[in-house]
Amino acid sequence: MNWTVFAVFVVVWVFVGLLTGLWMTRRGHDGRWTVIAVILGPLFVPIAYERIERNPRSVDVTSVDSWGADTEKTSGLRVMVGYDASAEAEHALRSALRLFGSGGGVLELVAVVSYDDANDPDSTMVDRAKQRLTAAASGAGTVPVGYAVLAGPPGECLRWYAENHRADVLVVGKRGRGMSTRMLGSVAEYLTAHCPVPVLVVDPTVPSEPQDSAVPTVAVRVSPLDSPRETGNPQPPGGADDSRGSGRPVQ
C-alpha cells in the first residue's frame, strides 16, 4: 500500500467534509453536523445540499400592539435588539433602554436558534430562548416590549426581521455568546454592511453610564458636512466632538 496516497486521500476526505459541515453551520444549522460531515467526507455534500434551508423564518413571536404600526401613528421609535442572554447582549439591551426607552417607542427583543433546534420537538433551545426573552422583557420597566424567536443564520435573521417589521433602529452587541453561541462578531459586521435599517453596535468594553446620569453619552464622529463653516450652523457648546450634540454612533 502506498501510504502517501492513503494519507492524501484521508486529508482530502476530512477537508471536504469539514468545509461542508462548516458551510451548513454558517447557513443556520446545528454545529453538530460538522462531526457527521467529517466522517462522511464527500458523501455528505449531497446530504447537506438536500437538508439546507435557505430562508430565515419565525419560530415564535409575541408582539406589542403598536409594533408594525405606521410611523405617523407612533410617538417614538420602533427599536429591535438582538438578544442571546450574553453579557454583550445585556449591555446592548441596557443601552437601548437608556437611549430610546424614554421616547415613548416600543422594543422588540429577538433571539436566533438553529433550524435543527426549531424543527426538533425534543429540543429545549426554543423554550430556553423564550424564557430568557421573557425575563429580559420583564426588566424593561414601562417600555412596551415584544419578542421573537427566529431560525436561521443570525445576521440574515436579524436583517430580515428588522426590515419586514419596519424597525427604526437595530441594536446589537459587538460580540455575543451565552445561550446559543450564535451571535458572534461577524453578525455585527454583516448587519452594518447589508442591513437597510440603521444599526447601532454597542461595544461592551465601554462602561455603562452612571444610574444618576440624565443624558447618556454617545460616541460620535463628525463628518465634514457637519462642519459649521460648510453648513452655516453655529457650533454646539462643547465643540464639534460634543457627544450630546449629535446622536450619531461611531461607524
mmCIF file of C-alpha atoms in Angstrom:
data_model
loop_
_atom_site.group_PDB
_atom_site.id
_atom_site.type_symbol
_atom_site.label_atom_id
_atom_site.label_comp_id
_atom_site.label_asym_id
_atom_site.label_seq_id
_atom_site.Cartn_x
_atom_site.Cartn_y
_atom_site.Cartn_z
ATOM 1 C CA MET A 1 0.000 0.000 0.000
ATOM 2 C CA ASN A 2 1.211 3.471 -0.873
ATOM 3 C CA TRP A 3 0.877 5.300 2.433
ATOM 4 C CA THR A 4 1.413 8.679 0.850
ATOM 5 C CA VAL A 5 -1.590 8.212 -1.423
ATOM 6 C CA PHE A 6 -3.642 6.929 1.506
ATOM 7 C CA ALA A 7 -2.681 9.921 3.656
ATOM 8 C CA VAL A 8 -3.599 12.374 0.883
ATOM 9 C CA PHE A 9 -6.927 10.585 0.419
ATOM 10 C CA VAL A 10 -7.733 10.843 4.132
ATOM 11 C CA VAL A 11 -6.783 14.525 4.268
ATOM 12 C CA VAL A 12 -8.936 15.381 1.246
ATOM 13 C CA TRP A 13 -11.814 13.300 2.638
ATOM 14 C CA VAL A 14 -11.743 15.076 6.006
ATOM 15 C CA PHE A 15 -11.170 18.508 4.460
ATOM 16 C CA VAL A 16 -14.169 18.256 2.120
ATOM 17 C CA GLY A 17 -16.382 17.060 4.956
ATOM 18 C CA LEU A 18 -15.167 19.789 7.299
ATOM 19 C CA LEU A 19 -15.823 22.542 4.760
ATOM 20 C CA THR A 20 -19.307 21.180 4.063
ATOM 21 C CA GLY A 21 -20.147 20.951 7.769
ATOM 22 C CA LEU A 22 -18.916 24.481 8.455
ATOM 23 C CA TRP A 23 -20.941 25.736 5.499
ATOM 24 C CA MET A 24 -24.090 24.176 6.981
ATOM 25 C CA THR A 25 -23.342 25.756 10.344
ATOM 26 C CA ARG A 26 -22.902 29.191 8.777
ATOM 27 C CA ARG A 27 -26.203 28.716 6.979
ATOM 28 C CA GLY A 28 -28.051 28.385 10.285
ATOM 29 C CA HIS A 29 -27.819 24.672 11.102
ATOM 30 C CA ASP A 30 -26.542 22.970 14.234
ATOM 31 C CA GLY A 31 -22.770 22.744 14.602
ATOM 32 C CA ARG A 32 -23.018 19.009 15.321
ATOM 33 C CA TRP A 33 -23.466 18.452 11.596
ATOM 34 C CA THR A 34 -19.753 19.184 11.265
ATOM 35 C CA VAL A 35 -18.853 15.973 13.106
ATOM 36 C CA ILE A 36 -21.041 13.897 10.803
ATOM 37 C CA ALA A 37 -19.664 15.732 7.779
ATOM 38 C CA VAL A 38 -16.045 14.961 8.731
ATOM 39 C CA ILE A 39 -16.877 11.259 8.998
ATOM 40 C CA LEU A 40 -18.790 11.068 5.725
ATOM 41 C CA GLY A 41 -16.485 13.380 3.798
ATOM 42 C CA PRO A 42 -17.561 13.975 0.167
ATOM 43 C CA LEU A 43 -20.564 11.685 0.710
ATOM 44 C CA PHE A 44 -22.045 14.387 2.929
ATOM 45 C CA VAL A 45 -22.156 17.018 0.162
ATOM 46 C CA PRO A 46 -25.476 15.882 -1.405
ATOM 47 C CA ILE A 47 -26.955 15.378 2.078
ATOM 48 C CA ALA A 48 -26.069 18.944 3.029
ATOM 49 C CA TYR A 49 -27.459 20.304 -0.221
ATOM 50 C CA GLU A 50 -30.757 18.493 0.392
ATOM 51 C CA ARG A 51 -31.142 19.463 4.057
ATOM 52 C CA ILE A 52 -30.007 23.078 3.897
ATOM 53 C CA GLU A 53 -32.670 25.737 4.484
ATOM 54 C CA ARG A 54 -32.189 28.957 2.585
ATOM 55 C CA ASN A 55 -34.525 31.496 4.204
ATOM 56 C CA PRO A 56 -34.875 32.773 7.786
ATOM 57 C CA ARG A 57 -38.209 32.109 9.448
ATOM 58 C CA SER A 58 -40.127 32.884 12.618
ATOM 59 C CA VAL A 59 -40.460 30.216 15.304
ATOM 60 C CA ASP A 60 -42.376 32.115 17.994
ATOM 61 C CA VAL A 61 -43.479 35.751 18.057
ATOM 62 C CA THR A 62 -45.118 37.768 20.831
ATOM 63 C CA SER A 63 -45.515 41.327 19.605
ATOM 64 C CA VAL A 64 -46.841 44.524 21.151
ATOM 65 C CA ASP A 65 -49.899 46.209 19.628
ATOM 66 C CA SER A 66 -48.029 49.236 18.328
ATOM 67 C CA TRP A 67 -45.277 47.169 16.697
ATOM 68 C CA GLY A 68 -45.601 47.394 12.931
ATOM 69 C CA ALA A 69 -47.833 50.483 13.033
ATOM 70 C CA ASP A 70 -47.240 53.377 10.662
ATOM 71 C CA THR A 71 -44.541 55.812 11.742
ATOM 72 C CA GLU A 72 -47.081 58.647 11.782
ATOM 73 C CA LYS A 73 -49.158 56.800 14.368
ATOM 74 C CA THR A 74 -46.370 56.088 16.848
ATOM 75 C CA SER A 75 -44.898 58.588 19.275
ATOM 76 C CA GLY A 76 -41.450 57.005 19.379
ATOM 77 C CA LEU A 77 -39.027 54.680 17.644
ATOM 78 C CA ARG A 78 -39.503 51.004 16.976
ATOM 79 C CA VAL A 79 -36.290 49.539 18.419
ATOM 80 C CA MET A 80 -35.175 45.973 17.784
ATOM 81 C CA VAL A 81 -32.465 44.350 19.924
ATOM 82 C CA GLY A 82 -30.599 41.166 19.032
ATOM 83 C CA TYR A 83 -30.556 39.242 22.301
ATOM 84 C CA ASP A 84 -28.868 35.958 23.260
ATOM 85 C CA ALA A 85 -28.594 36.431 27.048
ATOM 86 C CA SER A 86 -24.833 37.049 26.873
ATOM 87 C CA ALA A 87 -23.131 39.877 28.736
ATOM 88 C CA GLU A 88 -22.715 41.708 25.435
ATOM 89 C CA ALA A 89 -26.415 41.375 24.637
ATOM 90 C CA GLU A 90 -27.354 42.568 28.134
ATOM 91 C CA HIS A 91 -25.148 45.609 27.610
ATOM 92 C CA ALA A 92 -26.821 46.289 24.261
ATOM 93 C CA LEU A 93 -30.277 45.999 25.842
ATOM 94 C CA ARG A 94 -29.402 48.412 28.648
ATOM 95 C CA SER A 95 -28.005 50.848 26.104
ATOM 96 C CA ALA A 96 -31.175 50.616 24.004
ATOM 97 C CA LEU A 97 -33.366 51.297 27.036
ATOM 98 C CA ARG A 98 -31.154 54.191 28.128
ATOM 99 C CA LEU A 99 -31.073 55.805 24.688
ATOM 100 C CA PHE A 100 -34.594 55.136 23.432
ATOM 101 C CA GLY A 101 -36.674 53.944 26.382
ATOM 102 C CA SER A 102 -37.951 57.360 27.402
ATOM 103 C CA GLY A 103 -39.075 58.331 23.910
ATOM 104 C CA GLY A 104 -42.437 56.574 24.003
ATOM 105 C CA GLY A 105 -41.466 53.895 21.491
ATOM 106 C CA VAL A 106 -41.616 50.109 21.536
ATOM 107 C CA LEU A 107 -38.935 47.470 21.989
ATOM 108 C CA GLU A 108 -38.618 44.112 20.237
ATOM 109 C CA LEU A 109 -36.186 41.508 21.583
ATOM 110 C CA VAL A 110 -35.062 38.941 19.024
ATOM 111 C CA ALA A 111 -33.227 35.651 19.621
ATOM 112 C CA VAL A 112 -31.942 33.223 16.995
ATOM 113 C CA VAL A 113 -31.787 29.418 17.126
ATOM 114 C CA SER A 114 -30.667 26.900 14.542
ATOM 115 C CA TYR A 115 -33.043 25.382 12.012
ATOM 116 C CA ASP A 116 -32.462 21.999 13.624
ATOM 117 C CA ASP A 117 -33.483 23.206 17.091
ATOM 118 C CA ALA A 118 -36.568 24.852 15.606
ATOM 119 C CA ASN A 119 -37.568 21.604 13.861
ATOM 120 C CA ASP A 120 -36.810 19.263 16.769
ATOM 121 C CA PRO A 121 -39.784 18.907 19.155
ATOM 122 C CA ASP A 122 -37.445 17.495 21.810
ATOM 123 C CA SER A 123 -35.022 20.419 21.674
ATOM 124 C CA THR A 124 -35.062 22.759 24.661
ATOM 125 C CA MET A 125 -33.328 25.638 22.881
ATOM 126 C CA VAL A 126 -36.528 27.360 21.741
ATOM 127 C CA ASP A 127 -38.089 27.158 25.222
ATOM 128 C CA ARG A 128 -34.870 28.438 26.803
ATOM 129 C CA ALA A 129 -34.782 31.310 24.334
ATOM 130 C CA LYS A 130 -38.375 32.284 25.144
ATOM 131 C CA GLN A 131 -37.728 32.095 28.887
ATOM 132 C CA ARG A 132 -34.708 34.379 28.638
ATOM 133 C CA LEU A 133 -36.507 36.823 26.372
ATOM 134 C CA THR A 134 -39.425 36.948 28.807
ATOM 135 C CA ALA A 135 -37.056 37.566 31.722
ATOM 136 C CA ALA A 136 -35.308 40.346 29.808
ATOM 137 C CA ALA A 137 -38.639 41.918 28.822
ATOM 138 C CA SER A 138 -39.771 41.978 32.440
ATOM 139 C CA GLY A 139 -36.855 44.285 33.263
ATOM 140 C CA ALA A 140 -37.758 46.896 30.650
ATOM 141 C CA GLY A 141 -39.965 48.883 33.012
ATOM 142 C CA THR A 142 -42.824 50.762 31.347
ATOM 143 C CA VAL A 143 -41.489 50.363 27.800
ATOM 144 C CA PRO A 144 -43.823 48.207 25.645
ATOM 145 C CA VAL A 145 -41.872 45.053 24.791
ATOM 146 C CA GLY A 146 -42.410 42.175 22.379
ATOM 147 C CA TYR A 147 -40.128 39.297 21.479
ATOM 148 C CA ALA A 148 -39.444 36.910 18.633
ATOM 149 C CA VAL A 149 -37.515 33.659 18.236
ATOM 150 C CA LEU A 150 -36.166 33.150 14.726
ATOM 151 C CA ALA A 151 -34.435 30.251 12.978
ATOM 152 C CA GLY A 152 -31.551 30.608 10.559
ATOM 153 C CA PRO A 153 -28.230 32.434 10.205
ATOM 154 C CA PRO A 154 -28.165 35.143 12.918
ATOM 155 C CA GLY A 155 -27.189 38.073 10.695
ATOM 156 C CA GLU A 156 -29.695 37.246 7.966
ATOM 157 C CA CYS A 157 -32.436 36.607 10.528
ATOM 158 C CA LEU A 158 -31.973 39.963 12.225
ATOM 159 C CA ARG A 159 -31.812 41.787 8.900
ATOM 160 C CA TRP A 160 -34.918 40.022 7.569
ATOM 161 C CA TYR A 161 -36.968 40.642 10.711
ATOM 162 C CA ALA A 162 -35.915 44.268 11.130
ATOM 163 C CA GLU A 163 -36.712 45.075 7.512
ATOM 164 C CA ASN A 164 -40.023 43.194 7.366
ATOM 165 C CA HIS A 165 -41.246 44.641 10.655
ATOM 166 C CA ARG A 166 -40.154 48.159 9.745
ATOM 167 C CA ALA A 167 -37.846 48.713 12.709
ATOM 168 C CA ASP A 168 -36.408 52.212 13.035
ATOM 169 C CA VAL A 169 -33.133 51.029 14.561
ATOM 170 C CA LEU A 170 -31.472 47.673 15.234
ATOM 171 C CA VAL A 171 -29.241 47.364 18.322
ATOM 172 C CA VAL A 172 -26.700 44.546 18.696
ATOM 173 C CA GLY A 173 -23.710 43.822 20.891
ATOM 174 C CA LYS A 174 -20.270 43.875 19.353
ATOM 175 C CA ARG A 175 -19.817 40.234 20.240
ATOM 176 C CA GLY A 176 -22.323 37.722 21.663
ATOM 177 C CA ARG A 177 -22.098 34.260 23.101
ATOM 178 C CA GLY A 178 -24.053 32.855 26.009
ATOM 179 C CA MET A 179 -27.274 30.999 25.260
ATOM 180 C CA SER A 180 -26.736 29.842 21.718
ATOM 181 C CA THR A 181 -23.133 30.819 20.885
ATOM 182 C CA ARG A 182 -24.586 32.127 17.632
ATOM 183 C CA MET A 183 -24.329 35.934 17.757
ATOM 184 C CA LEU A 184 -20.640 36.417 17.009
ATOM 185 C CA GLY A 185 -18.709 39.469 15.941
ATOM 186 C CA SER A 186 -19.329 38.574 12.300
ATOM 187 C CA VAL A 187 -23.035 39.258 12.846
ATOM 188 C CA ALA A 188 -22.473 42.924 13.632
ATOM 189 C CA GLU A 189 -20.158 43.185 10.655
ATOM 190 C CA TYR A 190 -22.754 41.589 8.369
ATOM 191 C CA LEU A 191 -25.524 43.877 9.605
ATOM 192 C CA THR A 192 -23.563 47.090 9.220
ATOM 193 C CA ALA A 193 -22.707 46.070 5.656
ATOM 194 C CA HIS A 194 -26.074 44.701 4.473
ATOM 195 C CA CYS A 195 -28.945 45.796 6.724
ATOM 196 C CA PRO A 196 -31.061 48.669 5.309
ATOM 197 C CA VAL A 197 -32.219 49.526 8.840
ATOM 198 C CA PRO A 198 -29.839 51.778 10.857
ATOM 199 C CA VAL A 199 -27.667 49.569 13.081
ATOM 200 C CA LEU A 200 -26.261 50.572 16.477
ATOM 201 C CA VAL A 201 -23.369 48.315 17.531
ATOM 202 C CA VAL A 202 -22.706 48.562 21.272
ATOM 203 C CA ASP A 203 -19.176 47.951 22.492
ATOM 204 C CA PRO A 204 -19.395 46.008 25.783
ATOM 205 C CA THR A 205 -15.966 47.238 26.872
ATOM 206 C CA VAL A 206 -17.302 50.794 27.246
ATOM 207 C CA PRO A 207 -18.554 51.322 30.834
ATOM 208 C CA SER A 208 -22.250 51.960 31.258
ATOM 209 C CA GLU A 209 -23.468 55.403 32.240
ATOM 210 C CA PRO A 210 -23.980 56.057 35.958
ATOM 211 C CA GLN A 211 -27.501 55.448 37.176
ATOM 212 C CA ASP A 212 -27.997 59.139 38.031
ATOM 213 C CA SER A 213 -26.925 60.346 34.576
ATOM 214 C CA ALA A 214 -29.817 62.205 32.965
ATOM 215 C CA VAL A 215 -28.390 62.134 29.437
ATOM 216 C CA PRO A 216 -26.379 59.181 28.131
ATOM 217 C CA THR A 217 -23.104 59.883 26.403
ATOM 218 C CA VAL A 218 -22.949 58.733 22.798
ATOM 219 C CA ALA A 219 -19.653 58.496 20.952
ATOM 220 C CA VAL A 220 -19.844 60.302 17.624
ATOM 221 C CA ARG A 221 -17.739 61.053 14.608
ATOM 222 C CA VAL A 222 -18.379 64.393 12.922
ATOM 223 C CA SER A 223 -18.363 64.255 9.119
ATOM 224 C CA PRO A 224 -17.058 67.173 7.017
ATOM 225 C CA LEU A 225 -20.615 68.169 6.117
ATOM 226 C CA ASP A 226 -21.308 68.833 9.787
ATOM 227 C CA SER A 227 -18.600 71.482 9.929
ATOM 228 C CA PRO A 228 -20.052 74.928 10.859
ATOM 229 C CA ARG A 229 -18.086 76.500 8.006
ATOM 230 C CA GLU A 230 -19.797 74.295 5.427
ATOM 231 C CA THR A 231 -23.309 74.151 6.861
ATOM 232 C CA GLY A 232 -23.503 77.672 8.185
ATOM 233 C CA ASN A 233 -24.841 76.382 11.515
ATOM 234 C CA PRO A 234 -23.314 77.587 14.781
ATOM 235 C CA GLN A 235 -21.080 75.095 16.550
ATOM 236 C CA PRO A 236 -22.799 73.440 19.541
ATOM 237 C CA PRO A 237 -21.487 74.080 23.055
ATOM 238 C CA GLY A 238 -18.515 71.910 23.834
ATOM 239 C CA GLY A 239 -17.180 71.823 20.260
ATOM 240 C CA ALA A 240 -17.715 69.516 17.326
ATOM 241 C CA ASP A 241 -16.853 66.488 19.431
ATOM 242 C CA ASP A 242 -19.634 67.113 21.953
ATOM 243 C CA SER A 243 -21.308 63.705 22.080
ATOM 244 C CA ARG A 244 -24.562 65.156 23.401
ATOM 245 C CA GLY A 245 -24.947 67.463 20.459
ATOM 246 C CA SER A 246 -25.237 64.633 17.941
ATOM 247 C CA GLY A 247 -26.953 61.292 18.022
ATOM 248 C CA ARG A 248 -24.670 59.624 15.505
ATOM 249 C CA PRO A 249 -22.889 56.463 16.609
ATOM 250 C CA VAL A 250 -19.340 55.910 15.528
ATOM 251 C CA GLN A 251 -19.194 53.951 12.254
#
